[in-house]
Amino acid sequence: MSLDKGKMDQTKGSIKESVGKATNNEPLENEGKQDKVAGKAKEKTEDAKNSVNDAIDKFKQ
């Protein structure tokens, strides 16, 4: 589920960034950039967590 949340944050960030650029609203543009970075971090964290869990499962067998 966190992976989905990461993708949603990236999409939300892209929209905010685009709207901020179109309306010349620098704070909104920056907020969008931050949302995109946070989404990417959540996605990478979930990927790492899944890799560790897979390794643990293989070790248990």
Short mmCIF file of C-alpha atoms in Angstrom, two decimals:
data_model
loop_
_atom_site.label_atom_id
_atom_site.label_comp_id
_atom_site.label_asym_id
_atom_site.label_seq_id
_atom_site.Cartn_x
_atom_site.Cartn_y
_atom_site.Cartn_z
CA MET A 1 0.00 0.00 0.00
CA SER A 2 2.88 2.36 0.71
CA LEU A 3 4.08 1.95 -2.85
CA ASP A 4 0.70 3.19 -4.05
CA LYS A 5 0.95 6.11 -1.62
CA GLY A 6 4.39 6.95 -2.99
CA LYS A 7 3.07 7.02 -6.55
CA MET A 8 0.11 9.13 -5.45
CA ASP A 9 2.43 11.63 -3.78
CA GLN A 10 4.56 11.84 -6.92
CA THR A 11 1.48 12.47 -9.06
CA LYS A 12 0.12 15.03 -6.62
CA GLY A 13 3.51 16.74 -6.61
CA SER A 14 3.65 16.86 -10.39
CA ILE A 15 0.21 18.47 -10.53
CA LYS A 16 1.10 21.04 -7.87
CA GLU A 17 4.37 21.82 -9.60
CA SER A 18 2.65 22.30 -12.97
CA VAL A 19 -0.08 24.49 -11.53
CA GLY A 20 2.52 26.50 -9.62
CA LYS A 21 4.49 27.09 -12.82
CA ALA A 22 1.38 27.98 -14.82
CA THR A 23 0.13 30.46 -12.22
CA ASN A 24 3.59 31.79 -11.32
CA ASN A 25 3.03 30.55 -7.75
CA GLU A 26 6.54 29.66 -6.58
CA PRO A 27 5.50 28.32 -3.12
CA LEU A 28 3.04 25.89 -4.74
CA GLU A 29 5.65 24.85 -7.30
CA ASN A 30 8.16 24.17 -4.51
CA GLU A 31 5.55 22.25 -2.51
CA GLY A 32 4.96 20.08 -5.56
CA LYS A 33 8.67 19.37 -5.89
CA GLN A 34 8.80 18.37 -2.21
CA ASP A 35 5.80 16.06 -2.65
CA LYS A 36 7.51 14.36 -5.60
CA VAL A 37 10.70 13.79 -3.60
CA ALA A 38 8.71 12.45 -0.64
CA GLY A 39 6.83 10.09 -2.94
CA LYS A 40 10.03 8.78 -4.46
CA ALA A 41 11.49 8.24 -0.98
CA LYS A 42 8.40 6.30 0.12
CA GLU A 43 8.61 4.16 -2.99
CA LYS A 44 12.32 3.38 -2.47
CA THR A 45 11.72 2.59 1.20
CA GLU A 46 8.96 0.16 0.29
CA ASP A 47 11.20 -1.46 -2.35
CA ALA A 48 13.96 -1.95 0.22
CA LYS A 49 11.50 -3.35 2.75
CA ASN A 50 10.19 -5.84 0.18
CA SER A 51 13.74 -6.92 -0.72
CA VAL A 52 14.59 -7.57 2.92
CA ASN A 53 11.38 -9.50 3.46
CA ASP A 54 12.07 -11.61 0.35
CA ALA A 55 15.58 -12.38 1.60
CA ILE A 56 14.23 -13.38 5.02
CA ASP A 57 11.62 -15.63 3.42
CA LYS A 58 14.28 -17.36 1.30
CA PHE A 59 16.46 -17.85 4.37
CA LYS A 60 13.58 -19.45 6.30
CA GLN A 61 13.07 -22.10 3.61
#
